[in-house]
Amino acid sequence: MAAVPTDDRLFRAMFEGTLDALLLADDDGTYIEANEAAGELLGCSSDELVGQSIADFLSADVDFEAAWNAFLEKGHARGQLEIRRPDGTVRTVEFAASAVILPGIHLSALRDVTDRETDRLELRRKTDMLTKVFETSPVGIVVVEADGQIVDANQRAETVLGLTRAEITDRTYDDDRWRLLSEDGTTLRTPELPVSTAIERGEPVFDAELGIETPIGDTVWLSVNAAPIHDVDGAVDRIVAVVSDVTDRREYRRLLEQQNERLEEYSATVSHDLRSPLSIASGWLDVAIEEESTESLDKVRDALDRMGNLITDLRALGRYGQTVDDMVELELRALAEAAWANVETTDATLEIDGGLGAINGDESRILQLFENLFRNAVDHAGPNVTVRLGALGDGFYVEDDGPGIPAANREEVFDFGYSTLERGTGIGLAIVEAVADAHGWEFDLTDADPHGARFEFRPRWHPDRDG
């Protein structure tokens, strides 16, 4: 059996063999012995360390004497400090010191934690950066645990969802209190939700669109991206869901689709409706040439006038159907009176309710809307018609006391080219529809009381959400 080392031999083996820097100091803090690891840490040989103290490696603003006396009085010390080696490099070290391990001898153990501290500071920097991104992001961010519990939400998510952070984190992502809709307006089931898909598949889900009913009753349309975060075993630990409000984008897309449909109808209307008066004009012009008839030329003029009216209406339709970008506050009474003056109203009467206020919009387009509605009333309800303009909540209505429009015809009256008048272009009410769409208004055609046609206009977007 091997002999057990003496205490001195055992201490020497441990002192020299450890990977940590070990130093022995006297009562003044001067090193009397250091191991090889201490020399490597402090940037000199262990022999060169003898006769020095830790003060030789500290910045001048450190009060070594006070710290050393406090250590001797307490009997031990532990902490972290920066040392500067002879070559000028700076290292961060952790230390632990024990006083009087032998009479007049004190032990210090040092460990280089520079890389660990650098990593810690870098981690803190990245964490702070991610926190700033999370809080200032222009899109909503929601963090969901694998069990479905929402654990965090940023400020933008509060705005989009219409709830406080506490209210959001009080729910699971599939809580019954969420009113979630698919793109066709039906209620979404839990397996259809983007977060469900990300949890089940362990893969990101991109650009899923869904609707959510807010606490104030509005439906907000969201684009959702959901990405899983995996634990060390590869299982889904959390889901980060990013939500963007695309309500306006969907509305613009709807308007763009309508405008594209309108362009197609444009083409059909132009080719069809211009061909007819052009053929008439050409035929009567031939008759006029052959018979030298001025009556035939009058019919040519009528056909050309109809072509001119049609072209004017088509240009107006294209111009007024574009989305309104810059709106101003307009007094409806003043606009209606100006429009009435521009229409041949013969013995017709315009009545305006006293409670009619202002509305935001484009002046020329709303003026055209009123002109077309007034002209439509006079043309279809007769020269003695009474037209009324009044307030309707945050919108307005225009109605007449004529025969009205049968329910079966109320959709087609807005179609291009639809007219019950021989000389009508069939575009007047299509312009009304285009102006309403361009302003983001909802409009309805219904019956006036006791009879007549009534056109109702209301803002489509809620003022609390769209400012």
PDB file of C-alpha atoms in Angstrom, residues 6-246:
ATOM      1  CA  THR A   6       2.487  14.136   4.786  1.00  0.00           C
ATOM      2  CA  ASP A   7       0.438  17.271   5.334  1.00  0.00           C
ATOM      3  CA  ASP A   8       3.098  19.397   3.649  1.00  0.00           C
ATOM      4  CA  ARG A   9       3.347  17.145   0.610  1.00  0.00           C
ATOM      5  CA  LEU A  10      -0.444  16.964   0.290  1.00  0.00           C
ATOM      6  CA  PHE A  11      -0.773  20.738   0.530  1.00  0.00           C
ATOM      7  CA  ARG A  12       2.010  21.223  -2.009  1.00  0.00           C
ATOM      8  CA  ALA A  13       0.355  18.857  -4.498  1.00  0.00           C
ATOM      9  CA  MET A  14      -2.990  20.580  -4.140  1.00  0.00           C
ATOM     10  CA  PHE A  15      -1.434  24.059  -4.279  1.00  0.00           C
ATOM     11  CA  GLU A  16       0.480  23.399  -7.481  1.00  0.00           C
ATOM     12  CA  GLY A  17      -2.003  21.108  -9.187  1.00  0.00           C
ATOM     13  CA  THR A  18      -5.179  23.173  -9.004  1.00  0.00           C
ATOM     14  CA  LEU A  19      -6.371  25.079 -12.057  1.00  0.00           C
ATOM     15  CA  ASP A  20      -7.307  28.117  -9.974  1.00  0.00           C
ATOM     16  CA  ALA A  21      -4.783  30.814  -9.113  1.00  0.00           C
ATOM     17  CA  LEU A  22      -3.694  30.402  -5.485  1.00  0.00           C
ATOM     18  CA  LEU A  23      -1.600  32.976  -3.631  1.00  0.00           C
ATOM     19  CA  LEU A  24      -0.310  33.177  -0.071  1.00  0.00           C
ATOM     20  CA  ALA A  25       0.171  36.619   1.481  1.00  0.00           C
ATOM     21  CA  ASP A  26       1.597  37.915   4.739  1.00  0.00           C
ATOM     22  CA  ASP A  27      -0.136  40.274   7.138  1.00  0.00           C
ATOM     23  CA  ASP A  28       0.637  43.272   4.873  1.00  0.00           C
ATOM     24  CA  GLY A  29      -0.900  41.605   1.828  1.00  0.00           C
ATOM     25  CA  THR A  30       2.462  40.932   0.215  1.00  0.00           C
ATOM     26  CA  TYR A  31       2.656  37.660  -1.665  1.00  0.00           C
ATOM     27  CA  ILE A  32       5.036  35.128  -0.248  1.00  0.00           C
ATOM     28  CA  GLU A  33       4.122  32.292  -2.598  1.00  0.00           C
ATOM     29  CA  ALA A  34       2.010  31.756  -5.754  1.00  0.00           C
ATOM     30  CA  ASN A  35       1.243  28.742  -7.907  1.00  0.00           C
ATOM     31  CA  GLU A  36       1.772  28.486 -11.651  1.00  0.00           C
ATOM     32  CA  ALA A  37      -1.893  29.220 -12.396  1.00  0.00           C
ATOM     33  CA  ALA A  38      -1.570  32.527 -10.532  1.00  0.00           C
ATOM     34  CA  GLY A  39       1.353  33.522 -12.717  1.00  0.00           C
ATOM     35  CA  GLU A  40      -0.627  32.703 -15.886  1.00  0.00           C
ATOM     36  CA  LEU A  41      -3.613  34.700 -14.669  1.00  0.00           C
ATOM     37  CA  LEU A  42      -1.651  37.779 -13.572  1.00  0.00           C
ATOM     38  CA  GLY A  43       0.684  37.730 -16.575  1.00  0.00           C
ATOM     39  CA  CYS A  44       4.008  36.988 -14.939  1.00  0.00           C
ATOM     40  CA  SER A  45       5.862  34.066 -13.414  1.00  0.00           C
ATOM     41  CA  SER A  46       4.973  32.780  -9.991  1.00  0.00           C
ATOM     42  CA  ASP A  47       8.428  33.792  -8.764  1.00  0.00           C
ATOM     43  CA  GLU A  48       7.867  37.372  -9.981  1.00  0.00           C
ATOM     44  CA  LEU A  49       4.675  37.552  -7.952  1.00  0.00           C
ATOM     45  CA  VAL A  50       6.566  37.060  -4.694  1.00  0.00           C
ATOM     46  CA  GLY A  51       7.024  40.474  -3.097  1.00  0.00           C
ATOM     47  CA  GLN A  52       4.066  42.009  -4.933  1.00  0.00           C
ATOM     48  CA  SER A  53       0.452  42.375  -3.797  1.00  0.00           C
ATOM     49  CA  ILE A  54      -2.870  42.467  -5.546  1.00  0.00           C
ATOM     50  CA  ALA A  55      -2.688  46.257  -5.289  1.00  0.00           C
ATOM     51  CA  ASP A  56      -0.029  46.198  -8.040  1.00  0.00           C
ATOM     52  CA  PHE A  57      -2.669  44.888 -10.453  1.00  0.00           C
ATOM     53  CA  LEU A  58      -5.568  47.163  -9.484  1.00  0.00           C
ATOM     54  CA  SER A  59      -6.527  50.637 -10.699  1.00  0.00           C
ATOM     55  CA  ALA A  60      -5.333  53.590  -8.629  1.00  0.00           C
ATOM     56  CA  ASP A  61      -8.810  54.439  -7.381  1.00  0.00           C
ATOM     57  CA  VAL A  62      -9.086  51.190  -5.397  1.00  0.00           C
ATOM     58  CA  ASP A  63      -8.351  51.645  -1.659  1.00  0.00           C
ATOM     59  CA  PHE A  64      -6.408  48.434  -1.164  1.00  0.00           C
ATOM     60  CA  GLU A  65      -5.358  49.152   2.421  1.00  0.00           C
ATOM     61  CA  ALA A  66      -8.941  49.663   3.623  1.00  0.00           C
ATOM     62  CA  ALA A  67     -10.131  46.546   1.808  1.00  0.00           C
ATOM     63  CA  TRP A  68      -7.258  44.467   3.189  1.00  0.00           C
ATOM     64  CA  ASN A  69      -7.863  45.583   6.776  1.00  0.00           C
ATOM     65  CA  ALA A  70     -11.581  44.812   6.437  1.00  0.00           C
ATOM     66  CA  PHE A  71     -10.663  41.355   5.143  1.00  0.00           C
ATOM     67  CA  LEU A  72      -8.352  40.661   8.085  1.00  0.00           C
ATOM     68  CA  GLU A  73     -10.990  41.834  10.534  1.00  0.00           C
ATOM     69  CA  LYS A  74     -13.769  39.748   8.979  1.00  0.00           C
ATOM     70  CA  GLY A  75     -11.621  36.709   8.288  1.00  0.00           C
ATOM     71  CA  HIS A  76     -12.845  36.063   4.757  1.00  0.00           C
ATOM     72  CA  ALA A  77     -13.831  37.860   1.562  1.00  0.00           C
ATOM     73  CA  ARG A  78     -15.454  37.016  -1.748  1.00  0.00           C
ATOM     74  CA  GLY A  79     -16.194  39.088  -4.813  1.00  0.00           C
ATOM     75  CA  GLN A  80     -15.224  40.180  -8.310  1.00  0.00           C
ATOM     76  CA  LEU A  81     -12.664  42.688  -9.528  1.00  0.00           C
ATOM     77  CA  GLU A  82     -10.749  43.797 -12.589  1.00  0.00           C
ATOM     78  CA  ILE A  83      -6.985  43.389 -12.785  1.00  0.00           C
ATOM     79  CA  ARG A  84      -4.535  44.946 -15.214  1.00  0.00           C
ATOM     80  CA  ARG A  85      -1.635  42.724 -16.189  1.00  0.00           C
ATOM     81  CA  PRO A  86       1.878  44.007 -16.967  1.00  0.00           C
ATOM     82  CA  ASP A  87       1.157  43.828 -20.725  1.00  0.00           C
ATOM     83  CA  GLY A  88      -1.840  46.154 -20.265  1.00  0.00           C
ATOM     84  CA  THR A  89      -4.570  43.588 -20.796  1.00  0.00           C
ATOM     85  CA  VAL A  90      -7.515  43.696 -18.418  1.00  0.00           C
ATOM     86  CA  ARG A  91      -9.151  40.594 -16.999  1.00  0.00           C
ATOM     87  CA  THR A  92     -12.191  40.102 -14.795  1.00  0.00           C
ATOM     88  CA  VAL A  93     -11.610  37.705 -11.908  1.00  0.00           C
ATOM     89  CA  GLU A  94     -13.647  36.190  -9.120  1.00  0.00           C
ATOM     90  CA  PHE A  95     -11.836  35.816  -5.800  1.00  0.00           C
ATOM     91  CA  ALA A  96     -12.301  34.061  -2.488  1.00  0.00           C
ATOM     92  CA  ALA A  97      -9.926  34.745   0.393  1.00  0.00           C
ATOM     93  CA  SER A  98      -9.473  33.181   3.808  1.00  0.00           C
ATOM     94  CA  ALA A  99      -7.458  34.880   6.550  1.00  0.00           C
ATOM     95  CA  VAL A 100      -4.946  33.168   8.854  1.00  0.00           C
ATOM     96  CA  ILE A 101      -4.898  29.682   7.366  1.00  0.00           C
ATOM     97  CA  LEU A 102      -1.621  29.568   9.288  1.00  0.00           C
ATOM     98  CA  PRO A 103      -0.282  32.195  11.679  1.00  0.00           C
ATOM     99  CA  GLY A 104       0.549  35.278   9.582  1.00  0.00           C
ATOM    100  CA  ILE A 105      -0.412  33.561   6.298  1.00  0.00           C
ATOM    101  CA  HIS A 106      -3.535  34.319   4.265  1.00  0.00           C
ATOM    102  CA  LEU A 107      -4.850  32.439   1.204  1.00  0.00           C
ATOM    103  CA  SER A 108      -6.468  33.943  -1.924  1.00  0.00           C
ATOM    104  CA  ALA A 109      -7.984  31.953  -4.780  1.00  0.00           C
ATOM    105  CA  LEU A 110      -8.648  33.724  -8.109  1.00  0.00           C
ATOM    106  CA  ARG A 111     -10.480  32.539 -11.205  1.00  0.00           C
ATOM    107  CA  ASP A 112     -10.594  34.249 -14.613  1.00  0.00           C
ATOM    108  CA  VAL A 113     -14.246  34.934 -15.519  1.00  0.00           C
ATOM    109  CA  THR A 114     -13.585  37.458 -18.279  1.00  0.00           C
ATOM    110  CA  ASP A 115     -15.212  35.388 -21.006  1.00  0.00           C
ATOM    111  CA  ARG A 116     -18.143  34.525 -18.789  1.00  0.00           C
ATOM    112  CA  GLU A 117     -18.620  38.179 -17.873  1.00  0.00           C
ATOM    113  CA  THR A 118     -18.340  39.199 -21.516  1.00  0.00           C
ATOM    114  CA  ASP A 119     -20.974  36.620 -22.396  1.00  0.00           C
ATOM    115  CA  ARG A 120     -23.168  37.842 -19.539  1.00  0.00           C
ATOM    116  CA  LEU A 121     -22.902  41.453 -20.673  1.00  0.00           C
ATOM    117  CA  GLU A 122     -23.582  40.450 -24.273  1.00  0.00           C
ATOM    118  CA  LEU A 123     -26.595  38.440 -23.152  1.00  0.00           C
ATOM    119  CA  ARG A 124     -27.866  41.423 -21.169  1.00  0.00           C
ATOM    120  CA  ARG A 125     -27.312  43.691 -24.180  1.00  0.00           C
ATOM    121  CA  LYS A 126     -29.251  41.350 -26.444  1.00  0.00           C
ATOM    122  CA  THR A 127     -31.980  40.926 -23.846  1.00  0.00           C
ATOM    123  CA  ASP A 128     -32.307  44.699 -23.470  1.00  0.00           C
ATOM    124  CA  MET A 129     -32.393  45.073 -27.246  1.00  0.00           C
ATOM    125  CA  LEU A 130     -35.093  42.421 -27.622  1.00  0.00           C
ATOM    126  CA  THR A 131     -37.087  44.041 -24.828  1.00  0.00           C
ATOM    127  CA  LYS A 132     -36.913  47.386 -26.627  1.00  0.00           C
ATOM    128  CA  VAL A 133     -37.934  45.743 -29.913  1.00  0.00           C
ATOM    129  CA  PHE A 134     -40.789  43.953 -28.144  1.00  0.00           C
ATOM    130  CA  GLU A 135     -42.133  47.113 -26.529  1.00  0.00           C
ATOM    131  CA  THR A 136     -41.682  49.489 -29.481  1.00  0.00           C
ATOM    132  CA  SER A 137     -42.615  47.149 -32.322  1.00  0.00           C
ATOM    133  CA  PRO A 138     -45.222  48.569 -34.722  1.00  0.00           C
ATOM    134  CA  VAL A 139     -46.891  45.138 -34.786  1.00  0.00           C
ATOM    135  CA  GLY A 140     -48.535  43.274 -31.943  1.00  0.00           C
ATOM    136  CA  ILE A 141     -46.489  40.504 -30.316  1.00  0.00           C
ATOM    137  CA  VAL A 142     -48.046  37.851 -28.081  1.00  0.00           C
ATOM    138  CA  VAL A 143     -46.149  35.060 -26.283  1.00  0.00           C
ATOM    139  CA  VAL A 144     -48.034  31.798 -25.687  1.00  0.00           C
ATOM    140  CA  GLU A 145     -46.950  28.824 -23.569  1.00  0.00           C
ATOM    141  CA  ALA A 146     -47.194  25.337 -25.075  1.00  0.00           C
ATOM    142  CA  ASP A 147     -50.248  24.683 -22.896  1.00  0.00           C
ATOM    143  CA  GLY A 148     -52.012  27.631 -24.551  1.00  0.00           C
ATOM    144  CA  GLN A 149     -51.672  30.222 -21.780  1.00  0.00           C
ATOM    145  CA  ILE A 150     -50.770  33.715 -22.980  1.00  0.00           C
ATOM    146  CA  VAL A 151     -47.881  34.982 -20.828  1.00  0.00           C
ATOM    147  CA  ASP A 152     -46.947  38.302 -22.423  1.00  0.00           C
ATOM    148  CA  ALA A 153     -48.146  40.902 -24.910  1.00  0.00           C
ATOM    149  CA  ASN A 154     -46.635  44.177 -26.045  1.00  0.00           C
ATOM    150  CA  GLN A 155     -48.215  47.619 -26.192  1.00  0.00           C
ATOM    151  CA  ARG A 156     -49.188  47.360 -29.854  1.00  0.00           C
ATOM    152  CA  ALA A 157     -50.992  44.068 -29.143  1.00  0.00           C
ATOM    153  CA  GLU A 158     -53.041  45.902 -26.503  1.00  0.00           C
ATOM    154  CA  THR A 159     -54.065  48.466 -29.127  1.00  0.00           C
ATOM    155  CA  VAL A 160     -54.872  45.915 -31.827  1.00  0.00           C
ATOM    156  CA  LEU A 161     -56.825  43.581 -29.541  1.00  0.00           C
ATOM    157  CA  GLY A 162     -58.530  46.342 -27.559  1.00  0.00           C
ATOM    158  CA  LEU A 163     -57.469  44.828 -24.213  1.00  0.00           C
ATOM    159  CA  THR A 164     -54.891  45.609 -21.533  1.00  0.00           C
ATOM    160  CA  ARG A 165     -51.860  43.384 -21.103  1.00  0.00           C
ATOM    161  CA  ALA A 166     -53.344  41.983 -17.897  1.00  0.00           C
ATOM    162  CA  GLU A 167     -56.593  41.148 -19.703  1.00  0.00           C
ATOM    163  CA  ILE A 168     -54.720  39.464 -22.556  1.00  0.00           C
ATOM    164  CA  THR A 169     -52.521  37.360 -20.262  1.00  0.00           C
ATOM    165  CA  ASP A 170     -55.601  36.333 -18.294  1.00  0.00           C
ATOM    166  CA  ARG A 171     -56.637  34.226 -21.308  1.00  0.00           C
ATOM    167  CA  THR A 172     -55.480  31.261 -23.307  1.00  0.00           C
ATOM    168  CA  TYR A 173     -55.142  31.741 -27.044  1.00  0.00           C
ATOM    169  CA  ASP A 174     -58.291  29.649 -27.606  1.00  0.00           C
ATOM    170  CA  ASP A 175     -60.326  31.225 -24.799  1.00  0.00           C
ATOM    171  CA  ASP A 176     -64.063  31.334 -25.525  1.00  0.00           C
ATOM    172  CA  ARG A 177     -63.986  35.096 -24.960  1.00  0.00           C
ATOM    173  CA  TRP A 178     -62.116  35.576 -28.225  1.00  0.00           C
ATOM    174  CA  ARG A 179     -64.561  36.055 -31.099  1.00  0.00           C
ATOM    175  CA  LEU A 180     -62.473  34.821 -34.023  1.00  0.00           C
ATOM    176  CA  LEU A 181     -63.681  34.716 -37.622  1.00  0.00           C
ATOM    177  CA  SER A 182     -62.397  33.103 -40.796  1.00  0.00           C
ATOM    178  CA  GLU A 183     -62.092  35.126 -43.992  1.00  0.00           C
ATOM    179  CA  ASP A 184     -65.593  34.077 -45.042  1.00  0.00           C
ATOM    180  CA  GLY A 185     -67.023  35.331 -41.728  1.00  0.00           C
ATOM    181  CA  THR A 186     -67.614  31.958 -40.043  1.00  0.00           C
ATOM    182  CA  THR A 187     -66.394  31.244 -36.499  1.00  0.00           C
ATOM    183  CA  LEU A 188     -62.913  29.713 -36.347  1.00  0.00           C
ATOM    184  CA  ARG A 189     -62.494  26.432 -34.482  1.00  0.00           C
ATOM    185  CA  THR A 190     -59.458  25.889 -32.242  1.00  0.00           C
ATOM    186  CA  PRO A 191     -57.632  23.487 -34.643  1.00  0.00           C
ATOM    187  CA  GLU A 192     -57.876  26.142 -37.371  1.00  0.00           C
ATOM    188  CA  LEU A 193     -56.050  28.811 -35.358  1.00  0.00           C
ATOM    189  CA  PRO A 194     -52.469  29.701 -36.425  1.00  0.00           C
ATOM    190  CA  VAL A 195     -51.106  29.084 -32.901  1.00  0.00           C
ATOM    191  CA  SER A 196     -52.698  25.613 -32.864  1.00  0.00           C
ATOM    192  CA  THR A 197     -51.014  24.790 -36.155  1.00  0.00           C
ATOM    193  CA  ALA A 198     -47.621  26.040 -34.935  1.00  0.00           C
ATOM    194  CA  ILE A 199     -47.896  23.975 -31.729  1.00  0.00           C
ATOM    195  CA  GLU A 200     -49.022  20.824 -33.537  1.00  0.00           C
ATOM    196  CA  ARG A 201     -46.522  20.953 -36.399  1.00  0.00           C
ATOM    197  CA  GLY A 202     -43.652  22.641 -34.579  1.00  0.00           C
ATOM    198  CA  GLU A 203     -43.218  24.884 -37.610  1.00  0.00           C
ATOM    199  CA  PRO A 204     -43.916  28.569 -38.310  1.00  0.00           C
ATOM    200  CA  VAL A 205     -47.216  29.703 -39.791  1.00  0.00           C
ATOM    201  CA  PHE A 206     -47.145  32.771 -42.036  1.00  0.00           C
ATOM    202  CA  ASP A 207     -49.732  35.355 -43.126  1.00  0.00           C
ATOM    203  CA  ALA A 208     -52.856  33.708 -41.737  1.00  0.00           C
ATOM    204  CA  GLU A 209     -55.752  36.196 -41.895  1.00  0.00           C
ATOM    205  CA  LEU A 210     -58.556  36.144 -39.364  1.00  0.00           C
ATOM    206  CA  GLY A 211     -61.078  38.528 -37.880  1.00  0.00           C
ATOM    207  CA  ILE A 212     -61.493  39.361 -34.207  1.00  0.00           C
ATOM    208  CA  GLU A 213     -64.398  41.152 -32.596  1.00  0.00           C
ATOM    209  CA  THR A 214     -63.144  43.837 -30.199  1.00  0.00           C
ATOM    210  CA  PRO A 215     -64.815  44.716 -26.877  1.00  0.00           C
ATOM    211  CA  ILE A 216     -66.476  47.753 -28.507  1.00  0.00           C
ATOM    212  CA  GLY A 217     -68.108  45.575 -31.166  1.00  0.00           C
ATOM    213  CA  ASP A 218     -65.842  46.293 -34.158  1.00  0.00           C
ATOM    214  CA  THR A 219     -64.369  43.541 -36.285  1.00  0.00           C
ATOM    215  CA  VAL A 220     -60.623  43.983 -36.765  1.00  0.00           C
ATOM    216  CA  TRP A 221     -58.899  41.875 -39.414  1.00  0.00           C
ATOM    217  CA  LEU A 222     -55.479  40.532 -38.494  1.00  0.00           C
ATOM    218  CA  SER A 223     -52.559  38.986 -40.322  1.00  0.00           C
ATOM    219  CA  VAL A 224     -50.964  36.450 -37.956  1.00  0.00           C
ATOM    220  CA  ASN A 225     -47.507  34.880 -38.052  1.00  0.00           C
ATOM    221  CA  ALA A 226     -46.819  32.254 -35.368  1.00  0.00           C
ATOM    222  CA  ALA A 227     -43.404  30.673 -34.737  1.00  0.00           C
ATOM    223  CA  PRO A 228     -42.500  27.970 -32.185  1.00  0.00           C
ATOM    224  CA  ILE A 229     -39.590  28.167 -29.734  1.00  0.00           C
ATOM    225  CA  HIS A 230     -38.205  24.716 -28.896  1.00  0.00           C
ATOM    226  CA  ASP A 231     -36.639  23.507 -25.654  1.00  0.00           C
ATOM    227  CA  VAL A 232     -33.347  21.573 -25.457  1.00  0.00           C
ATOM    228  CA  ASP A 233     -35.182  18.338 -26.231  1.00  0.00           C
ATOM    229  CA  GLY A 234     -36.753  19.761 -29.381  1.00  0.00           C
ATOM    230  CA  ALA A 235     -40.282  20.005 -27.969  1.00  0.00           C
ATOM    231  CA  VAL A 236     -42.344  23.165 -28.478  1.00  0.00           C
ATOM    232  CA  ASP A 237     -41.881  25.344 -25.393  1.00  0.00           C
ATOM    233  CA  ARG A 238     -43.536  28.578 -26.475  1.00  0.00           C
ATOM    234  CA  ILE A 239     -45.132  30.262 -29.459  1.00  0.00           C
ATOM    235  CA  VAL A 240     -44.406  33.831 -30.491  1.00  0.00           C
ATOM    236  CA  ALA A 241     -47.339  35.234 -32.456  1.00  0.00           C
ATOM    237  CA  VAL A 242     -47.046  38.484 -34.405  1.00  0.00           C
ATOM    238  CA  VAL A 243     -50.339  40.203 -35.253  1.00  0.00           C
ATOM    239  CA  SER A 244     -50.821  43.102 -37.673  1.00  0.00           C
ATOM    240  CA  ASP A 245     -54.024  45.066 -38.192  1.00  0.00           C
ATOM    241  CA  VAL A 246     -54.865  44.671 -41.894  1.00  0.00           C
TER     242      VAL A 246
END
